[in-house]
Tab-separated table of N, CA and C in Angstrom:
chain	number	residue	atom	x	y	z
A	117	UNK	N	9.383	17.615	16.574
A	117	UNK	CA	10.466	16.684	16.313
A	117	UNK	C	11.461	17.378	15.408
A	118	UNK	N	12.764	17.536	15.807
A	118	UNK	CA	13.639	17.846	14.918
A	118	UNK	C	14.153	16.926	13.918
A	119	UNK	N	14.291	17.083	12.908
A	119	UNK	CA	14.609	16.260	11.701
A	119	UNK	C	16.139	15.303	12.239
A	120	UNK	N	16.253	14.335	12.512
A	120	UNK	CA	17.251	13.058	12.495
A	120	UNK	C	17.302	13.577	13.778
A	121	UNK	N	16.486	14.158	14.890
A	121	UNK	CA	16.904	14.837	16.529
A	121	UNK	C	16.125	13.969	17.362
A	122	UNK	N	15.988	14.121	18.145
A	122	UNK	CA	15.233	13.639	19.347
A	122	UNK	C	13.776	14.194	19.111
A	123	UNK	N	12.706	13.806	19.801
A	123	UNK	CA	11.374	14.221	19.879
A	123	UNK	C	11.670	15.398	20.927
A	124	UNK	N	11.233	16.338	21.015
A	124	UNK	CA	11.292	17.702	21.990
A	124	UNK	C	9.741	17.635	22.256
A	125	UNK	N	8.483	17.073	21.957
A	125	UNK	CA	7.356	17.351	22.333
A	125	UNK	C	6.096	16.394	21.293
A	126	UNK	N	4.782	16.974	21.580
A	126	UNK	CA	4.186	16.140	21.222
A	126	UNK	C	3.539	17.352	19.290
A	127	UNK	N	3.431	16.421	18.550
A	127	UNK	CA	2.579	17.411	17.283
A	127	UNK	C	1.080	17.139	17.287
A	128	UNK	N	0.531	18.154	17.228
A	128	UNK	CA	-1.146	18.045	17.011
A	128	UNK	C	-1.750	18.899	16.071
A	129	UNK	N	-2.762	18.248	15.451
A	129	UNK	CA	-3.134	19.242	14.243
A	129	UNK	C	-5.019	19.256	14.305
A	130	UNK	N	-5.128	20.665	14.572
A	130	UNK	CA	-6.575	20.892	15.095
A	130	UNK	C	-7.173	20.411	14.454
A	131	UNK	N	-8.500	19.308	14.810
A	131	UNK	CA	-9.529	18.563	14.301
A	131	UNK	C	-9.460	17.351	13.387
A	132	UNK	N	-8.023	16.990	13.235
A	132	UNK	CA	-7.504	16.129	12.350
A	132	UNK	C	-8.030	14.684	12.216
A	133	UNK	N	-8.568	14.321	13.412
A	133	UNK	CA	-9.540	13.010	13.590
A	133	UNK	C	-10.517	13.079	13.322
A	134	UNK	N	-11.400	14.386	13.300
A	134	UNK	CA	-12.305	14.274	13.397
A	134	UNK	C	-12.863	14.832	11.607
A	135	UNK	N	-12.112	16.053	11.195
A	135	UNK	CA	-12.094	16.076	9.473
A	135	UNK	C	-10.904	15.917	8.565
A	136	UNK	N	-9.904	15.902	9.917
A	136	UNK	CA	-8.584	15.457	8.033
A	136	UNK	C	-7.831	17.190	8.391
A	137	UNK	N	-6.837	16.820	7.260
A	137	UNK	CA	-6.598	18.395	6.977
A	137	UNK	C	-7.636	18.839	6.212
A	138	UNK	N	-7.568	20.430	6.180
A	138	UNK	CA	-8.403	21.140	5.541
A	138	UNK	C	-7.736	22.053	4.884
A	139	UNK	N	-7.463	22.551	3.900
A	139	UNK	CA	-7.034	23.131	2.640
A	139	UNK	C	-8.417	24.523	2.110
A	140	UNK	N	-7.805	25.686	2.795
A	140	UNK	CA	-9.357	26.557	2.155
A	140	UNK	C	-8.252	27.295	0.827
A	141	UNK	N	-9.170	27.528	0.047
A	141	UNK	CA	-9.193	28.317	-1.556
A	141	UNK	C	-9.381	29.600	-0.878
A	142	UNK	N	-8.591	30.664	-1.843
A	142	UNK	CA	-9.139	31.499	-2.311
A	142	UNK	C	-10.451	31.609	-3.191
A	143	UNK	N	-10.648	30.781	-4.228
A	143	UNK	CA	-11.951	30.694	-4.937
A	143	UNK	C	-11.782	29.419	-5.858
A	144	UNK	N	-12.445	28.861	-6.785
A	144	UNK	CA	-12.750	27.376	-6.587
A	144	UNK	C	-11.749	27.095	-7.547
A	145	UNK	N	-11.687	25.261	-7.208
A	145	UNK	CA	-10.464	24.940	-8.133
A	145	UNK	C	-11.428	23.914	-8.834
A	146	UNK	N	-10.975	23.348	-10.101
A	146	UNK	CA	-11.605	22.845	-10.878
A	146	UNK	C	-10.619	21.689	-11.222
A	147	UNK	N	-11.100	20.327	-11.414
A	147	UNK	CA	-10.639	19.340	-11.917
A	147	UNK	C	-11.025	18.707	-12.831
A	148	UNK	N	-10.299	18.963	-13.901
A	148	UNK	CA	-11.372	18.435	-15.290
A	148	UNK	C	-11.155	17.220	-15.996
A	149	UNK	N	-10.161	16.436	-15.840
A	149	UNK	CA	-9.883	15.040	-15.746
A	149	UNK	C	-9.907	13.905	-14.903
A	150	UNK	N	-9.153	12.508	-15.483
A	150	UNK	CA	-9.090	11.425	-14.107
A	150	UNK	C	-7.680	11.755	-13.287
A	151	UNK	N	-7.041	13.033	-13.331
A	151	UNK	CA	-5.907	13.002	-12.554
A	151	UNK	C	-6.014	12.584	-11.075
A	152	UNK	N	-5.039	11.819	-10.530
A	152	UNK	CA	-4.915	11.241	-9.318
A	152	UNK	C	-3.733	11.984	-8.573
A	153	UNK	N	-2.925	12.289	-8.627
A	153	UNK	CA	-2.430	13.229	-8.032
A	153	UNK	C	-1.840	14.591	-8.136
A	154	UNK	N	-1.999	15.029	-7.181
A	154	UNK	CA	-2.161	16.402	-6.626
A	154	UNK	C	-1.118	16.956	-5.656
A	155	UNK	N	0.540	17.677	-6.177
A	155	UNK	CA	1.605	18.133	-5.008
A	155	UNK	C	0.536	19.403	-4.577
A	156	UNK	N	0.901	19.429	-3.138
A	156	UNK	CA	1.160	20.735	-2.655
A	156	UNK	C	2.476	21.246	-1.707
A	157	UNK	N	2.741	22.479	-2.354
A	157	UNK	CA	4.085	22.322	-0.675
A	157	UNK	C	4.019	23.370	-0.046
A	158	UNK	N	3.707	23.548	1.405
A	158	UNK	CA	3.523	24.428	2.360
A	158	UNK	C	5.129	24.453	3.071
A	159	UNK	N	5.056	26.046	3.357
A	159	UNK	CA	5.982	26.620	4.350
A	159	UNK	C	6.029	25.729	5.561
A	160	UNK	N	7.601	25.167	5.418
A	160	UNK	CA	7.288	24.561	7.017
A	160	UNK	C	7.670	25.597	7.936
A	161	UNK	N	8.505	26.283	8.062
A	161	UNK	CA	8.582	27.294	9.054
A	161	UNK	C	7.333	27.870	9.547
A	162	UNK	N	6.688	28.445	8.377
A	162	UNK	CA	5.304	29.199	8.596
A	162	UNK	C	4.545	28.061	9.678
A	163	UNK	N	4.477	27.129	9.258
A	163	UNK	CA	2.989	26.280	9.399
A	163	UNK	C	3.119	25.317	10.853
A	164	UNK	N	4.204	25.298	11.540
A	164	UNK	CA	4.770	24.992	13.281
A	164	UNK	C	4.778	25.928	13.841
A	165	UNK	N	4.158	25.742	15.372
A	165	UNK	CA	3.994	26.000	16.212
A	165	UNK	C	4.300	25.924	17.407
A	166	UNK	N	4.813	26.301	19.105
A	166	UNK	CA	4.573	26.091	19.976
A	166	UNK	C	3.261	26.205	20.330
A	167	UNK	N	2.634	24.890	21.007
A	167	UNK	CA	1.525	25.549	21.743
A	167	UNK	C	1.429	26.494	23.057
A	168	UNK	N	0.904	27.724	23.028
A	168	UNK	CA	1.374	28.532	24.617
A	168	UNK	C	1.165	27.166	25.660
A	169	UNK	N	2.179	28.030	26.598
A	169	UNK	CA	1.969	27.224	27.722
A	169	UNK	C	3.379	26.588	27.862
A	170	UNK	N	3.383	25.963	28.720
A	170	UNK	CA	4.545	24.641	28.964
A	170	UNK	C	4.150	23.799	28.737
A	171	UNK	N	2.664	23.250	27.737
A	171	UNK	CA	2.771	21.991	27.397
A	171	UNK	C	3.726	20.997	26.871
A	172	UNK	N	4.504	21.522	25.991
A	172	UNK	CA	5.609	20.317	25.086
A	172	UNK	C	4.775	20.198	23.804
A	173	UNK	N	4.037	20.734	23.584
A	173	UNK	CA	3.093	20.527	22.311
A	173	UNK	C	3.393	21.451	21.091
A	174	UNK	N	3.695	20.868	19.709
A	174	UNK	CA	3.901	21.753	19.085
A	174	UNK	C	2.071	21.930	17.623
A	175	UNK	N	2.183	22.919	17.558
A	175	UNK	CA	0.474	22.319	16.325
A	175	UNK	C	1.214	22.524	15.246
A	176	UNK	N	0.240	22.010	14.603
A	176	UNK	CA	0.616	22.174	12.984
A	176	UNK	C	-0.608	22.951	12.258
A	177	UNK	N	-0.316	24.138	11.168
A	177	UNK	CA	-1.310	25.095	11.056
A	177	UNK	C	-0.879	25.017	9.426
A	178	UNK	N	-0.888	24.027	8.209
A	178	UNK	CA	-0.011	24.258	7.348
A	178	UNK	C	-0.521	26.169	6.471
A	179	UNK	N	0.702	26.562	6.598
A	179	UNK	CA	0.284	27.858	5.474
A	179	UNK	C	0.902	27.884	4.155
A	180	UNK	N	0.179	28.119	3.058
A	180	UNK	CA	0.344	28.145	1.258
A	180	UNK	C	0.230	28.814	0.840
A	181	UNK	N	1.195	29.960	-0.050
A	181	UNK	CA	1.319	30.836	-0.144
A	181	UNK	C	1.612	31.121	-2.037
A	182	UNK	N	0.606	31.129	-2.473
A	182	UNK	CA	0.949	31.487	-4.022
A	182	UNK	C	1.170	30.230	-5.204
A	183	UNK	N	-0.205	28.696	-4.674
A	183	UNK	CA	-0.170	27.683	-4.473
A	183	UNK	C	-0.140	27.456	-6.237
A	184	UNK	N	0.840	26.637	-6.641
A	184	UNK	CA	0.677	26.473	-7.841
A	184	UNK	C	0.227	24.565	-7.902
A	185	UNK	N	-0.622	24.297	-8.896
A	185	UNK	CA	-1.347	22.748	-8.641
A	185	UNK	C	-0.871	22.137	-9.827
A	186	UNK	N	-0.271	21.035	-9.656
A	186	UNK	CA	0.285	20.470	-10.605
A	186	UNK	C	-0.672	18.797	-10.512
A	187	UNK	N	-1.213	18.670	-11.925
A	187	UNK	CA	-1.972	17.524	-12.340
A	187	UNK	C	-1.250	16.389	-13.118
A	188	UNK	N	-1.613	15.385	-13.033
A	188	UNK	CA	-0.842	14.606	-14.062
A	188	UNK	C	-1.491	14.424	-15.483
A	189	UNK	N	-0.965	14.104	-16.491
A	189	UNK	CA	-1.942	13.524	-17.601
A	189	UNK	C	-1.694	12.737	-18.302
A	190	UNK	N	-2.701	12.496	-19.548
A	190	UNK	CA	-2.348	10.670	-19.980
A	190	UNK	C	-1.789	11.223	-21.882
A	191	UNK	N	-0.812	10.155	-22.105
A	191	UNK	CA	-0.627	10.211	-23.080
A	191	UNK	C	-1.145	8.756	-24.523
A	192	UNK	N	-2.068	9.173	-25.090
A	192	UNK	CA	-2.649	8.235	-25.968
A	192	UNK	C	-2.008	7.898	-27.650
A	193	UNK	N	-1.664	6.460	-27.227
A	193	UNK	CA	-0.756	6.513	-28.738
A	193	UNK	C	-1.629	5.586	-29.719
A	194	UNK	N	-1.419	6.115	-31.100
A	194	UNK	CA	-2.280	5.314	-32.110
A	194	UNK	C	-1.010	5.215	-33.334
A	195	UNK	N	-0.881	3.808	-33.446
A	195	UNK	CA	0.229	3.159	-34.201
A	195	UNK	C	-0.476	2.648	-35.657
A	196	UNK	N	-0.105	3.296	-36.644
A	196	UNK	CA	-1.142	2.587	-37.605
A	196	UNK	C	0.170	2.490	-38.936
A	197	UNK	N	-0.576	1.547	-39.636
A	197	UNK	CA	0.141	1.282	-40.958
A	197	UNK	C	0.155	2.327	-41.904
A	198	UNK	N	0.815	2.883	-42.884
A	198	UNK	CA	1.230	3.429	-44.017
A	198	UNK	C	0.724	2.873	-45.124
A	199	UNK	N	-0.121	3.726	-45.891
A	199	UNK	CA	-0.336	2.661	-47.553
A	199	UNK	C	0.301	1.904	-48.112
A	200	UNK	N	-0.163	0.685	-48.426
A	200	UNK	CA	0.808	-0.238	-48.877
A	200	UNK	C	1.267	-1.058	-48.501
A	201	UNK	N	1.349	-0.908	-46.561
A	201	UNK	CA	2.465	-1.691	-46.154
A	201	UNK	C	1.365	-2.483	-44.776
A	202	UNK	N	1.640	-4.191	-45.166
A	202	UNK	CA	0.950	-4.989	-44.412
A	202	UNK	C	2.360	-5.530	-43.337
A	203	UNK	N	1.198	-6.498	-42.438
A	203	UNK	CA	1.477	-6.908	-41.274
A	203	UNK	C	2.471	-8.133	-42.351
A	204	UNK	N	3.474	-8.557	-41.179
A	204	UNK	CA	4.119	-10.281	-41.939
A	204	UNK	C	2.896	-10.964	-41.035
A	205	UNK	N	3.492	-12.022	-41.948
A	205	UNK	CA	2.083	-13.167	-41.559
A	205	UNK	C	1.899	-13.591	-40.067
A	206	UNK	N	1.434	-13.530	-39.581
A	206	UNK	CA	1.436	-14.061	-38.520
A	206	UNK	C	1.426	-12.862	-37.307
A	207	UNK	N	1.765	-11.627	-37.724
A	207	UNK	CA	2.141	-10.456	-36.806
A	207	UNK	C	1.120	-9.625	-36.496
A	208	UNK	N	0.480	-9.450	-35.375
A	208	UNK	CA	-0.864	-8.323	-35.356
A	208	UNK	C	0.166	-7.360	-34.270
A	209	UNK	N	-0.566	-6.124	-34.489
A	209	UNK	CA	-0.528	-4.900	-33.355
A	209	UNK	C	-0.083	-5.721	-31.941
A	210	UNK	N	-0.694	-6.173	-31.319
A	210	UNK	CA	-0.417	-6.674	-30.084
A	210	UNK	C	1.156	-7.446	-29.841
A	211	UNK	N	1.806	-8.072	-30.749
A	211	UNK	CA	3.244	-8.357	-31.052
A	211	UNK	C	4.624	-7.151	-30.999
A	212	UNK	N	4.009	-6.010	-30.907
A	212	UNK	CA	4.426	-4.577	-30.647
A	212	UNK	C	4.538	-4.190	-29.230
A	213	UNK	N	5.437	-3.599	-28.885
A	213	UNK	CA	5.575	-2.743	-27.571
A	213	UNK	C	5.537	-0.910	-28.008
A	214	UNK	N	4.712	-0.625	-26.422
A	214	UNK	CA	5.035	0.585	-26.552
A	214	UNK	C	5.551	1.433	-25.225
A	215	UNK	N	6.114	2.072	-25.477
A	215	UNK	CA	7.209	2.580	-23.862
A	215	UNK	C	7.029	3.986	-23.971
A	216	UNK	N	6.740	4.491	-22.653
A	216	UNK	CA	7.142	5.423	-22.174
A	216	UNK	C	8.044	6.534	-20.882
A	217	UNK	N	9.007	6.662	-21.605
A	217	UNK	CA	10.099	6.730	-20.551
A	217	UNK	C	10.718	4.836	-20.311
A	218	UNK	N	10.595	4.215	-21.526
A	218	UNK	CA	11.298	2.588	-20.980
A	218	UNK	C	9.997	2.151	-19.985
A	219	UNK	N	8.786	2.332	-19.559
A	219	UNK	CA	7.810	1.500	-19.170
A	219	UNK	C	6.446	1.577	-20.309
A	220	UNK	N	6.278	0.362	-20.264
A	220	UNK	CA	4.664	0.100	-20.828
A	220	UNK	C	4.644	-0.996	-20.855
A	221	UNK	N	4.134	-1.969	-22.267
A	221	UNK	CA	3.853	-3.101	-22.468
A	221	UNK	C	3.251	-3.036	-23.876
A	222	UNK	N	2.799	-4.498	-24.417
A	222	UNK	CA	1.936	-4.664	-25.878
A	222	UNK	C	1.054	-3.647	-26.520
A	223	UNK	N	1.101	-3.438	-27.590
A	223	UNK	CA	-0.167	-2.540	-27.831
A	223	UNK	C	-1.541	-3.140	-27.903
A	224	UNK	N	-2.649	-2.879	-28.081
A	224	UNK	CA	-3.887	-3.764	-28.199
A	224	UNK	C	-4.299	-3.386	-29.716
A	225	UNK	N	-4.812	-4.832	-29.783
A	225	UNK	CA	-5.275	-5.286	-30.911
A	225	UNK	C	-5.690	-3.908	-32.282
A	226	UNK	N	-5.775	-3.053	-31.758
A	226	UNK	CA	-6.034	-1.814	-32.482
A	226	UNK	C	-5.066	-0.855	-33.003
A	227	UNK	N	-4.155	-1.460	-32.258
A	227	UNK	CA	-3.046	-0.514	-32.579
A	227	UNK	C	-2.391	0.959	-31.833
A	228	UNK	N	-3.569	0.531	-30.296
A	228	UNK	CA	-3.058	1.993	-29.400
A	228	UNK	C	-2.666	1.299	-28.049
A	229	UNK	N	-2.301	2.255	-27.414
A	229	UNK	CA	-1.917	2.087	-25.937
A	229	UNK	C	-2.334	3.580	-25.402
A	230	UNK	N	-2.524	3.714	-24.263
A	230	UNK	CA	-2.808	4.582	-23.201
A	230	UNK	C	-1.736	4.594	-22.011
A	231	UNK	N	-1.484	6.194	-21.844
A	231	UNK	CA	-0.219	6.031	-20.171
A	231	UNK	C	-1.340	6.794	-19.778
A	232	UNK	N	-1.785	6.718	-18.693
A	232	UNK	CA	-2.497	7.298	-17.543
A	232	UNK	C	-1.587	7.891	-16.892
A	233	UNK	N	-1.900	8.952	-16.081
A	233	UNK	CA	-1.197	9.603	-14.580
A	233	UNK	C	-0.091	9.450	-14.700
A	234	UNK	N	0.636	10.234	-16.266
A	234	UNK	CA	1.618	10.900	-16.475
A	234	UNK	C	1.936	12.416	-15.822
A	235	UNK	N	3.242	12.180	-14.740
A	235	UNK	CA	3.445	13.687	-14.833
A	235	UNK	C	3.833	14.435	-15.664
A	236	UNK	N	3.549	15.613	-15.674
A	236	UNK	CA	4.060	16.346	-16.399
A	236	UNK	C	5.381	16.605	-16.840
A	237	UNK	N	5.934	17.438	-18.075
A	237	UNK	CA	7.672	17.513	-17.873
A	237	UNK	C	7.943	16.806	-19.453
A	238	UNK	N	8.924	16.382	-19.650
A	238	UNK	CA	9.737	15.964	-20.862
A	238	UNK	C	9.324	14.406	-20.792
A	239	UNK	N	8.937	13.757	-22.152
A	239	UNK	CA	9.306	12.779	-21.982
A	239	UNK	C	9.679	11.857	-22.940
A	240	UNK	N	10.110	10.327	-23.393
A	240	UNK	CA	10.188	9.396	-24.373
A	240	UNK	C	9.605	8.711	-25.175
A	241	UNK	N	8.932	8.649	-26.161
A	241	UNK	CA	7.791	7.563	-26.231
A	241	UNK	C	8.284	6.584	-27.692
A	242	UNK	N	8.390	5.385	-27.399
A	242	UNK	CA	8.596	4.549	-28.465
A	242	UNK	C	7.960	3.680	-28.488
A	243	UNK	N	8.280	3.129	-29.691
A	243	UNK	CA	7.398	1.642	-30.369
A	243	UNK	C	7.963	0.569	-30.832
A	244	UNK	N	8.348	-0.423	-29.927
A	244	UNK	CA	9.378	-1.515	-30.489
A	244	UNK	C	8.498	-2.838	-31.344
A	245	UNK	N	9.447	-2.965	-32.229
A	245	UNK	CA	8.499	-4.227	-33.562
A	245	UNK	C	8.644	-5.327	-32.554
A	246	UNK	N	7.745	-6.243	-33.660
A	246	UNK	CA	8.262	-7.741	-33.213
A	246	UNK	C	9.366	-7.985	-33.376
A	247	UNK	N	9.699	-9.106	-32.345
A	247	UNK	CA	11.151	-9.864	-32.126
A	247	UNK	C	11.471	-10.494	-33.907
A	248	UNK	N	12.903	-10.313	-34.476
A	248	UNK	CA	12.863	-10.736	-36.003
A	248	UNK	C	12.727	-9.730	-37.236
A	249	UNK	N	11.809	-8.297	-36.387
A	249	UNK	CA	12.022	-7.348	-37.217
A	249	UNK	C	12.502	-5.842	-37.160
A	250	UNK	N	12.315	-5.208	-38.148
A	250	UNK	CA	12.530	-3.574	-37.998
A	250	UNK	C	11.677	-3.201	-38.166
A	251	UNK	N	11.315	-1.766	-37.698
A	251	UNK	CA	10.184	-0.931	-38.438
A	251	UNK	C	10.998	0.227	-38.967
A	252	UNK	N	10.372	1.344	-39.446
A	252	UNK	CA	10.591	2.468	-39.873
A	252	UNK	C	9.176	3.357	-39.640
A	253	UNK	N	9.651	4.647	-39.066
A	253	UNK	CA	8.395	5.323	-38.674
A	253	UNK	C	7.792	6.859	-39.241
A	254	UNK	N	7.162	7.195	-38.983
A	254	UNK	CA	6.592	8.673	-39.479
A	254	UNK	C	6.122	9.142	-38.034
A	255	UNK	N	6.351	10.208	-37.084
A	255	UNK	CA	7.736	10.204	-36.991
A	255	UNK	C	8.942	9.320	-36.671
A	256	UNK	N	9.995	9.717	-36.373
A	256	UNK	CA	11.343	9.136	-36.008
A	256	UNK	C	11.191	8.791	-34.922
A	257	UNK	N	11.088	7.476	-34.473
A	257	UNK	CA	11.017	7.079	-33.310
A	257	UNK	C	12.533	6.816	-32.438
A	258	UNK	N	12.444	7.195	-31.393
A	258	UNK	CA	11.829	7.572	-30.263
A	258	UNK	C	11.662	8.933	-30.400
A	259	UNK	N	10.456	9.079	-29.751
A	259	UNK	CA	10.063	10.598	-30.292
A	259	UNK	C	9.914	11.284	-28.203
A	260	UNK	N	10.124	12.262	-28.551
A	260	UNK	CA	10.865	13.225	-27.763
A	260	UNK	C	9.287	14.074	-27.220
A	261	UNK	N	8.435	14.055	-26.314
A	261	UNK	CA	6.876	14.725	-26.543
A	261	UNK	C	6.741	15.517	-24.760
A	262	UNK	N	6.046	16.699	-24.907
A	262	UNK	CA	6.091	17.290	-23.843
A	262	UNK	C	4.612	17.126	-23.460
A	263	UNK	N	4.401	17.017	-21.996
A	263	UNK	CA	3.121	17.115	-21.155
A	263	UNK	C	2.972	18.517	-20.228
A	264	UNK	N	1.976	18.461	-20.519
A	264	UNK	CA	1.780	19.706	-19.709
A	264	UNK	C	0.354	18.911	-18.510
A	265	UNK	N	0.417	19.610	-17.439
A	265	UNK	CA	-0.942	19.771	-16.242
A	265	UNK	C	-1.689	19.287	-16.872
A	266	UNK	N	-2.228	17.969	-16.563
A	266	UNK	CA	-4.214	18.084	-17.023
A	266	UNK	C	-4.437	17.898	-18.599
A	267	UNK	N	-2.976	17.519	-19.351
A	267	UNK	CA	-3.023	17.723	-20.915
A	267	UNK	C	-3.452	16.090	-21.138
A	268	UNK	N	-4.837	16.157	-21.774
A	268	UNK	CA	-4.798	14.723	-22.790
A	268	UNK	C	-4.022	15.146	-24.554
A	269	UNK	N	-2.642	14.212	-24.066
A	269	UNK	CA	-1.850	14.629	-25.344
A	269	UNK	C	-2.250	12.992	-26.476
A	270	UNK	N	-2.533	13.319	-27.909
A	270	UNK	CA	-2.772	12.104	-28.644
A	270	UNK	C	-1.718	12.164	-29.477
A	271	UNK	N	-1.020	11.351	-29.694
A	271	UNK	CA	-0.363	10.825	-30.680
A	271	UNK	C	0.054	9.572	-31.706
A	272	UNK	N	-0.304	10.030	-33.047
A	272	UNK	CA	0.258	9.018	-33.703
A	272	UNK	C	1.665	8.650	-34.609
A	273	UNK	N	1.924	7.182	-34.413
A	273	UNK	CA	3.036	7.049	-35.057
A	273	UNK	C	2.565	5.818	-36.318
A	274	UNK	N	3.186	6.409	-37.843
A	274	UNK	CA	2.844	5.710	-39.072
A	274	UNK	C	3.862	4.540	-39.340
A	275	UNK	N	3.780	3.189	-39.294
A	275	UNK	CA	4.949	2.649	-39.829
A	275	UNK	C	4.627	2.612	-40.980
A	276	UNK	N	6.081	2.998	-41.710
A	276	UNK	CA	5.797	3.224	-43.210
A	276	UNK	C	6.706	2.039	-43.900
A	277	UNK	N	7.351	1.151	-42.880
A	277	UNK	CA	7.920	0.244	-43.449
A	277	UNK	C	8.586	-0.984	-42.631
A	278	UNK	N	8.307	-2.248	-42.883
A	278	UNK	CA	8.666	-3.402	-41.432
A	278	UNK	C	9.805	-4.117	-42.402
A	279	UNK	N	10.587	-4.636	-41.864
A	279	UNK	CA	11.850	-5.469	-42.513
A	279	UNK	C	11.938	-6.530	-41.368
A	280	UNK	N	12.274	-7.880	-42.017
A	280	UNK	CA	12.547	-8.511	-41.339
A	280	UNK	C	14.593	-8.387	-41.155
A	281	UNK	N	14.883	-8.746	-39.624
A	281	UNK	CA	16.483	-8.059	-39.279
A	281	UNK	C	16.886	-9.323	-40.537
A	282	UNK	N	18.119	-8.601	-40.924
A	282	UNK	CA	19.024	-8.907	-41.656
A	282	UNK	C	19.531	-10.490	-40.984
């Protein structure tokens, strides 16, 4: 099939019903976390085929060439108080948001949150107070934190000081 073209024939990919694609190593790969996904990108030129013949059949043979594996990973945040400085009445941890990249939700009762099956790359991570107040942090929030492949990254942020808004 040519890309936005007409179909020119049929695609088949040897044994595909019967095991899937198959992906062989050079020598073994190791997965040492809960990462869930896994790019790969094969040569499409390389990896199409005519089948001989005048069938109309084209196979698919994917070939990978110098395969680099990219994992995702989780980033773990632990939000804790500063000496000295209590909750207002009525306010626990869970009255808190925490975002990464602008998604998350509440923190739990402890004061952390977890991002799972973060890709890798640059990213945002903040901690918004309750509705009514400010915080002040150790570090400067929004804080700016890099992931790498397969990295369990931990971080904590200290509030060292809550104000109710002006």
């Amino acid at each position: 099939v040519e890309c936005d073209g007409t179909p020119v024939g049929t695609l088949q990919m040897p044994s595909l019903t019967q095991t899937g694609i198959k992906v062989v190593f050079q020598g073994p790969l190791e997965v040492t976390g809960p990462q869930k996904v896994w790019m790969v990108d094969f040569n499409v030129a390389e990896s199409f085929g005519r089948e001989a013949g005048n069938s109309g059949r084209w196979v698919m043979s994917p070939v990978i060439h110098g395969a680099d594996f990219t994992f995702t990973g989780t980033v773990n945040l632990t939000v804790e108080l500063d000496d000295g400085v209590e909750q207002p009445v009525g306010v626990t941890f869970e009255d808190y948001g925490a975002t990464l990249d602008g998604d998350g939700g509440p923190l739990a009762a402890d004061g952390t949150k977890s991002f799972e099956f973060v890709f890798p790359g640059d990213h945002s991570l903040d901690v918004t107070p309750p509705a009514g107040f400010t915080i002040t942090t150790e570090p400067v929030l929004p804080l700016d934190i890099s992931l790498a492949s397969e990295e369990v990254l931990s971080q904590t942020v200290t509030i060292t000081a809550i104000d109710p808004v002006p």
